[in-house]
Each structure stands twice: as structure tokens, then as C-alpha cells.
Coordinates of C-alpha atoms in Angstrom, one line a residue:
X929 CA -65.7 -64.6 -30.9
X930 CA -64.8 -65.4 -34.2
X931 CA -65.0 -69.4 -35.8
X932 CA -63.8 -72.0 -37.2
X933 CA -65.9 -73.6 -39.8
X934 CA -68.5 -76.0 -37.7
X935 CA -69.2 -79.4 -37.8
X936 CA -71.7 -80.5 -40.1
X937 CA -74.2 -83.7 -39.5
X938 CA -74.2 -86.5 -42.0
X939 CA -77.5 -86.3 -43.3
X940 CA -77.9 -90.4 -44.0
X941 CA -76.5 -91.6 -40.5
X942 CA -76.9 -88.3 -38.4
X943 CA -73.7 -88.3 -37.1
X944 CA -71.7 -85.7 -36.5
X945 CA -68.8 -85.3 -39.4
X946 CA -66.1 -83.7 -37.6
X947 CA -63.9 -81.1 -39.4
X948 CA -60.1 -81.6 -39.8
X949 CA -59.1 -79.0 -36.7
X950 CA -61.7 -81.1 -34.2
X951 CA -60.3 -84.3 -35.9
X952 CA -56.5 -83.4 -34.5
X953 CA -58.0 -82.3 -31.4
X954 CA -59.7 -85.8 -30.9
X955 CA -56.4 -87.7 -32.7
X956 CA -53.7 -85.8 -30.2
X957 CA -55.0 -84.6 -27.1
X958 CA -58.7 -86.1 -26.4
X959 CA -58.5 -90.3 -27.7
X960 CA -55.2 -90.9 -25.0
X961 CA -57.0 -90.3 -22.6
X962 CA -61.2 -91.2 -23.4
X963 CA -61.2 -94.4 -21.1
X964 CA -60.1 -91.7 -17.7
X965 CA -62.3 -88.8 -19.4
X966 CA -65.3 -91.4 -19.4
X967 CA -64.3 -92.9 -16.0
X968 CA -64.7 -89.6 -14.5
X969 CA -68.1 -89.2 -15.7
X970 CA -71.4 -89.6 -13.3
X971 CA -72.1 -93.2 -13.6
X972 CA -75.7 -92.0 -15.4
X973 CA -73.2 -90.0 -18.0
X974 CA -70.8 -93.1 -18.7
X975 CA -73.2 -95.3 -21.0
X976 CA -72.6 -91.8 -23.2
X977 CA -69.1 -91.3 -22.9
X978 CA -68.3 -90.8 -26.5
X979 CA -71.3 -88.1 -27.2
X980 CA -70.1 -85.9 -23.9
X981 CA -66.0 -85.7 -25.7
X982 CA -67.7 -85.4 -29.0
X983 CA -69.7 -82.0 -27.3
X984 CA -66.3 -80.9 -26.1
X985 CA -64.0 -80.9 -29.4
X986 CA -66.9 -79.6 -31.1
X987 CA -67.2 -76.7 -28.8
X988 CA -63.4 -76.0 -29.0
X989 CA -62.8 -76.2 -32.5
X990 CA -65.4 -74.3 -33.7
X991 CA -63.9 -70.9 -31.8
X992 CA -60.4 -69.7 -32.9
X993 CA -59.4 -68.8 -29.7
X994 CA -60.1 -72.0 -27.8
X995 CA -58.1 -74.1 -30.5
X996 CA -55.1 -72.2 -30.6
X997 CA -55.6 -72.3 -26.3
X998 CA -55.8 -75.7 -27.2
X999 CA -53.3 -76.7 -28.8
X1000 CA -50.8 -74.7 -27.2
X1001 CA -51.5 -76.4 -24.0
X1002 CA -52.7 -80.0 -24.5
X1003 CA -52.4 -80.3 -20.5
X1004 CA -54.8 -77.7 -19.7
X1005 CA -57.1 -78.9 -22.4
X1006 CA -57.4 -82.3 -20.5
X1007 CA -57.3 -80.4 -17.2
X1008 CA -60.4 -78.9 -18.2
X1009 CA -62.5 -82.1 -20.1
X1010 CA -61.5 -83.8 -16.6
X1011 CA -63.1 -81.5 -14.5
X1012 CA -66.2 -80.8 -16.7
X1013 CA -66.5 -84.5 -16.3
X1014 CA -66.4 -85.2 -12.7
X1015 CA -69.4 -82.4 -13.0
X1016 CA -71.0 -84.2 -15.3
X1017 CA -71.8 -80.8 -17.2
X1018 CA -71.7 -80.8 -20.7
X1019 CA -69.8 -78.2 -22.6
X1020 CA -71.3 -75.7 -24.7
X1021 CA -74.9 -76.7 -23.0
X1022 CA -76.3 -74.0 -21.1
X1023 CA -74.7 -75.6 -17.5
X1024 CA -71.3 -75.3 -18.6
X1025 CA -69.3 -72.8 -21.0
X1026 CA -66.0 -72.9 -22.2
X1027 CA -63.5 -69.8 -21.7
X1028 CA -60.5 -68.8 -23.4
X1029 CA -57.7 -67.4 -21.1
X1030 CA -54.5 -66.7 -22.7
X1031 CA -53.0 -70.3 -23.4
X1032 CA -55.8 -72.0 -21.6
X1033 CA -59.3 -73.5 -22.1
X1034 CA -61.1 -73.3 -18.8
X1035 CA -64.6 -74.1 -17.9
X1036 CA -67.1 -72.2 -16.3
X1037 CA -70.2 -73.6 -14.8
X1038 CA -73.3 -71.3 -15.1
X1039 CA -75.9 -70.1 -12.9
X1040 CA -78.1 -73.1 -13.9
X1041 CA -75.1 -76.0 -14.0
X1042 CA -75.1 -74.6 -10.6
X1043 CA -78.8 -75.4 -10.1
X1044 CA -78.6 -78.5 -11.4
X1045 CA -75.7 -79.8 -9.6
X1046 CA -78.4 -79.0 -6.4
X1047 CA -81.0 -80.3 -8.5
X1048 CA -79.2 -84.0 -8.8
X1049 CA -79.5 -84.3 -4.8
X1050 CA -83.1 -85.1 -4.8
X1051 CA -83.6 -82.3 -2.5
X1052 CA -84.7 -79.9 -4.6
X1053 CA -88.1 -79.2 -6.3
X1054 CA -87.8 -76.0 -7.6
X1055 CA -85.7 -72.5 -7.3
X1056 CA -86.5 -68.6 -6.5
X1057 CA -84.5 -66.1 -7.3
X1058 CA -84.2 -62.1 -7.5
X1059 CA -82.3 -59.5 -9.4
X1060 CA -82.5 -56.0 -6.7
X1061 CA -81.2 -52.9 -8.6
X1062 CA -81.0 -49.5 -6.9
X1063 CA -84.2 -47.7 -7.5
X1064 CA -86.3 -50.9 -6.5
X1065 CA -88.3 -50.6 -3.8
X1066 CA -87.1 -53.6 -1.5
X1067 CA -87.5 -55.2 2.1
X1068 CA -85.0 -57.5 3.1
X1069 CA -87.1 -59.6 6.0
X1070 CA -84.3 -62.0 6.8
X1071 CA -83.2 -66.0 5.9
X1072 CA -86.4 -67.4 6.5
X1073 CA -88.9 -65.0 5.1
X1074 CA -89.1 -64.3 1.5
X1075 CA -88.6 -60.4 0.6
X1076 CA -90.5 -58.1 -1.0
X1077 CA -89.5 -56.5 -3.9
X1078 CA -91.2 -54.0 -6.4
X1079 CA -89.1 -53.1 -9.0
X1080 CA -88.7 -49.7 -10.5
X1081 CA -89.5 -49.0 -14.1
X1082 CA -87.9 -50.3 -17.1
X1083 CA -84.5 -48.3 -17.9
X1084 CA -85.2 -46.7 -14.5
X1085 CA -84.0 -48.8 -11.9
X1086 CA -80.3 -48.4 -12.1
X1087 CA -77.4 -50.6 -11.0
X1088 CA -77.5 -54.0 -9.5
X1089 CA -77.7 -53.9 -5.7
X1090 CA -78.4 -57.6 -4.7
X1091 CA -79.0 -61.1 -6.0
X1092 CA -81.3 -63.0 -4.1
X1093 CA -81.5 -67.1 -4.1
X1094 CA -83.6 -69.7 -2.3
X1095 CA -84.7 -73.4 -3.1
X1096 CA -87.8 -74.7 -2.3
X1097 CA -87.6 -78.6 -1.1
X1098 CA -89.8 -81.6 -1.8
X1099 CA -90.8 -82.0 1.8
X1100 CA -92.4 -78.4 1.0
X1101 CA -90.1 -76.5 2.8
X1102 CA -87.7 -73.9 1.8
X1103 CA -83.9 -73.6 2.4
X1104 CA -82.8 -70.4 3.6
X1105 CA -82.6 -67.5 1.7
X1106 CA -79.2 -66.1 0.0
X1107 CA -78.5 -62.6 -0.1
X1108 CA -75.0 -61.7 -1.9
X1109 CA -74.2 -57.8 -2.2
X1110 CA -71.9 -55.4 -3.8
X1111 CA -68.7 -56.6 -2.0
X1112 CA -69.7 -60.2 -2.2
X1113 CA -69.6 -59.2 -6.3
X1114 CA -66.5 -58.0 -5.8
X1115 CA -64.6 -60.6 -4.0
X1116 CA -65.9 -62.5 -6.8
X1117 CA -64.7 -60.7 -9.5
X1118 CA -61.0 -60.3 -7.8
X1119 CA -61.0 -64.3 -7.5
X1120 CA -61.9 -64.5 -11.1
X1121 CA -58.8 -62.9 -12.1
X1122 CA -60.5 -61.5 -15.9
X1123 CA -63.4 -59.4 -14.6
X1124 CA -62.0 -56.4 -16.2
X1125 CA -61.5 -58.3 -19.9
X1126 CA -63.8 -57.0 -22.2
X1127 CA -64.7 -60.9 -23.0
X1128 CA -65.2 -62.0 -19.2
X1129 CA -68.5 -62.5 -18.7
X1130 CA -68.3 -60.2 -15.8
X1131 CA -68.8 -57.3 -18.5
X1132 CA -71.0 -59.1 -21.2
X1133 CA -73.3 -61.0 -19.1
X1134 CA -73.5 -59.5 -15.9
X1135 CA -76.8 -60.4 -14.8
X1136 CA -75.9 -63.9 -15.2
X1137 CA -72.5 -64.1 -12.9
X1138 CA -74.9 -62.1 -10.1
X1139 CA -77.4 -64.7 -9.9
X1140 CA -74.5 -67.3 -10.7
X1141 CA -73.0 -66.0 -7.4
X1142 CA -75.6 -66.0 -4.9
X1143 CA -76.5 -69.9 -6.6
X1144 CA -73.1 -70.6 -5.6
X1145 CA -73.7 -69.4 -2.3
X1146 CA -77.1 -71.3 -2.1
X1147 CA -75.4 -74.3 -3.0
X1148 CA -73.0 -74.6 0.2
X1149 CA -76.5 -74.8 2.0
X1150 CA -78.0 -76.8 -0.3
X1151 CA -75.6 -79.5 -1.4
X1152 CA -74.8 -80.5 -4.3
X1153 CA -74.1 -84.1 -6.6
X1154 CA -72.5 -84.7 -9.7
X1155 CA -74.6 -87.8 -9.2
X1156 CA -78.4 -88.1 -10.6
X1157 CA -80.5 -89.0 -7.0
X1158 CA -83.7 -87.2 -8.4
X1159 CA -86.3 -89.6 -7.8
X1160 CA -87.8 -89.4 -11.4
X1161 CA -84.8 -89.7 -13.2
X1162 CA -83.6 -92.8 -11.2
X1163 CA -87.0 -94.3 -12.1
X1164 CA -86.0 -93.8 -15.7
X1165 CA -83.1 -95.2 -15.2
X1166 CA -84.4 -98.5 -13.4
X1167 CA -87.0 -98.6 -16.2
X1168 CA -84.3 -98.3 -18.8
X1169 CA -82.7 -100.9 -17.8
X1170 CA -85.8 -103.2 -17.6
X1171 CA -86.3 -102.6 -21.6
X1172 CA -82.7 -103.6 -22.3
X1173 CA -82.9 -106.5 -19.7
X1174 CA -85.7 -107.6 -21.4
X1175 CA -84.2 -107.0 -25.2
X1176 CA -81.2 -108.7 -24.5
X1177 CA -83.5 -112.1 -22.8
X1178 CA -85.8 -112.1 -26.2
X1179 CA -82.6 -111.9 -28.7
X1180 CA -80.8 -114.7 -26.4
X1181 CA -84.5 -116.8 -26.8
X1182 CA -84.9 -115.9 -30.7
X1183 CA -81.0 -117.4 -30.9
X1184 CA -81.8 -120.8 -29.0
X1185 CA -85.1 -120.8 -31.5
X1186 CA -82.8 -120.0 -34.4
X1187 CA -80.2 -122.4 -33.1
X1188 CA -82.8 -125.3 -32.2
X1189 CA -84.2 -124.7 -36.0
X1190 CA -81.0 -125.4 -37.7
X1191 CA -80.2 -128.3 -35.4
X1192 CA -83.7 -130.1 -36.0
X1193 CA -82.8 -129.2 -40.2
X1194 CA -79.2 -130.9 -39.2
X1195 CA -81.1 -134.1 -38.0
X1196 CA -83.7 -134.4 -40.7
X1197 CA -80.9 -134.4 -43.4
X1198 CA -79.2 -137.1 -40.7
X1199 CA -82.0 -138.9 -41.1
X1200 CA -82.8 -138.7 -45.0

């Protein structure tokens, strides 16, 4: 996909210095709107509002094909921040990728925004997952039995057959186990409505949109949450807000110190 030039990162404050096409994406589609974009966010997201939109315009100006998609329809644009919001995926990370379609930026979340989204339930500990191509040697044992799988040799074992999914819980047990097949594939590539583009990712990274499939399918068992509700990570959070609770009481006490030193200086100049 061909590029803009990038941003660049100011070497004395190591922000990001924004080049003049991202700076009229900000100015005219993105700043009208920030305070909804940032209300939309995951609460855990919001305190970092700015650095999510600042991912976005970066990722759109720096390809050709999503800035001239984005300035020819400002609507879609926002369509698409507002909806990678309420995810809480950030664009260009490896969760969430921006896609040119004719006049229109759209998102599309990945096989691992898909995990995480079932990751931010708490549920979930970790994932399995299979790639089954034709000359594998492979026994299906049903939804509650992993499957066995020995795969064929390198360059020998032909075209995808199945993907396989499963999560494995923090109570130590496992979810069921997601099988998605050939027709599955397809229905999934009719619905995307680009599978046949040579730039869908349904041609250039097909592995990926099989496992993203059957994740897809995993996560109707599953569950997902834009949310953060993994245990650790709301720990952090709590802890977080401990430091700053406790910053902000020692700068209001080193202010009444400051403020009791000048008034005790006001009263010994009273006095003298």
C-alpha cells in the first residue's frame, strides 16, 4: 500500500509531530467530535483519549488510500473511530486494522482483538488453537475433547481444511471447542463483500481470517467486553489510583506548608 510521508517524533519532548495531511484530518473531521470519540472509549481507555485519536490519524494519513477514503467521506471516517472506540481496540495495533474500501475507511478487528475482547471478561486464562490442512492427519473427537492433529510435511499439506479454537478458563476448565469448515469460510467471505480483492485480507493473509473466524465463533460462547474485568489489570488500576491519590494529598500538604511559610514570613514583617 503505498504512503504518505510518516509522522516523525520530536526528539526533545517525544511527541508525536504530526504531518500537514494528519494535521487536516485532526483540524476537520477528528477535533468536532474528540469529547463523543473519548466518551465512547472503555472507561480504562478514557484517561488516554487523546493518544487512542492520535493512533488513528496517524494510521490514516500515513496510507494514500485511507486519506483520500478519508477525506472523501468525513462521515464514514467518524463511523469508523466510533466503533473502534466502543471496542476499545487501537488502530494500527495488532487487535485492530484499518481497511480501505472504495470511499470508505473501515475497521477490521483481528484474530487477536478478537481474543482480547474475550480476554477483558476475566474468564479467560489462556487460548488453543489449530490450523487443519488437507494432508494432515486429524481426528475430530467432538466439543469437549481436544483433537488430535499431526500435520503433514512442510509444503506438503495442501489446502486449509479447518480452524480449530478453544479457551481454557481460570477455574481450570475449558470452553468448548470450535470447529469452522470450508463453508463456514465461505459464508464468511460472501458477508465480507471484498474476499475476491487482491488487497482483502482474504487473499493476503489467509491464515489469519481462518483462525479470525473460528475466534469469532469462540467468542459467542465465550463472551466478550470492551470492558477490562481481568483481575490483574483491575489491580493495576486500583493501585494506580492509590499513587495518584496519594500524589495529589502530598502536593495539597507541601501547599499548606508552602502557604503556612509565607504567612508566618507575613507576620514576622507585621511584627518588625
Amino acid at each position: 500500500m503505498t504512503k504518505n510521508t510518516p509522522e516523525t517524533v520530536d526528539v526533545a519532548t517525544g511527541e508525536v509531530v504530526m504531518s500537514p495531511v494528519a494535521k487536516s484530518i485532526q483540524t476537520h473531521v477528528i477535533a468536532p467530535s474528540r469529547a463523543q470519540v473519548i466518551a465512547a472509549l472503555p472507561s480504562h481507555m478514557r484517561e488516554d483519549g487523546d493518544a487512542f485519536l492520535t493512533a488513528f490519524i496517524t494510521q490514516v494519513a500515513q496510507n494514500q488510500a485511507l486519506t483520500r477514503a478519508a477525506m472523501q467521506n468525513a462521515a464514514g471516517l467518524m463511523a469508523t473511530v466510533q466503533e473502534a472506540a466502543r471496542l476499545g481496540l487501537v488502530p494500527g495495533s495488532p487487535d485492530y486494522y484499518l481497511v480501505p474500501r472504495g470511499n470508505q475507511v473501515t475497521g477490521m478487528v483481528s484474530y487477536k482483538g478478537e481474543m482480547e475482547l474475550m480476554r477483558r471478561t476475566g474468564r479467560v486464562r489462556d487460548f488453543g488453537h489449530m490450523l487443519v490442512r488437507e494432508h494432515d492427519r486429524f481426528e475430530w473427537r467432538g466439543v469437549t475433547e481436544l483433537p488430535l492433529l499431526k500435520e503433514a510435511p512442510e509444503g506438503e499439506r495442501g489446502e486449509f481444511r479447518y480452524a480449530i479454537a478453544w479457551a481454557e478458563y481460570r477455574d481450570g476448565t475449558r470452553s468448548s471447542i470450535v470447529r469452522v469448515d470450508r463453508d463456514r469460510i465461505a459464508a464468511a467471505k460472501k458477508a465480507s463483500g471484498s474476499a475476491r480483492s487482491s488487497a482483502s485480507p482474504w487473499v493476503q493473509h489467509e491464515a489469519a481470517m481462518w483462525r479470525k473466524t473460528a475466534f469469532k465463533e469462540l467468542s459467542l460462547i465465550v463472551g466478550t467486553s470492551a470492558e477490562e474485568r481481568r483481575p490483574e489489570a483491575l489491580a493495576a488500576a486500583a493501585e494506580r489510583m492509590e499513587r495518584d491519590r496519594l500524589e495529589v494529598e502530598r502536593m495539597q500538604a507541601e501547599n499548606e506548608r508552602l502557604r503556612l511559610q509565607v504567612e508566618l514570613a507575613r507576620l514576622k514583617a507585621a511584627e518588625g
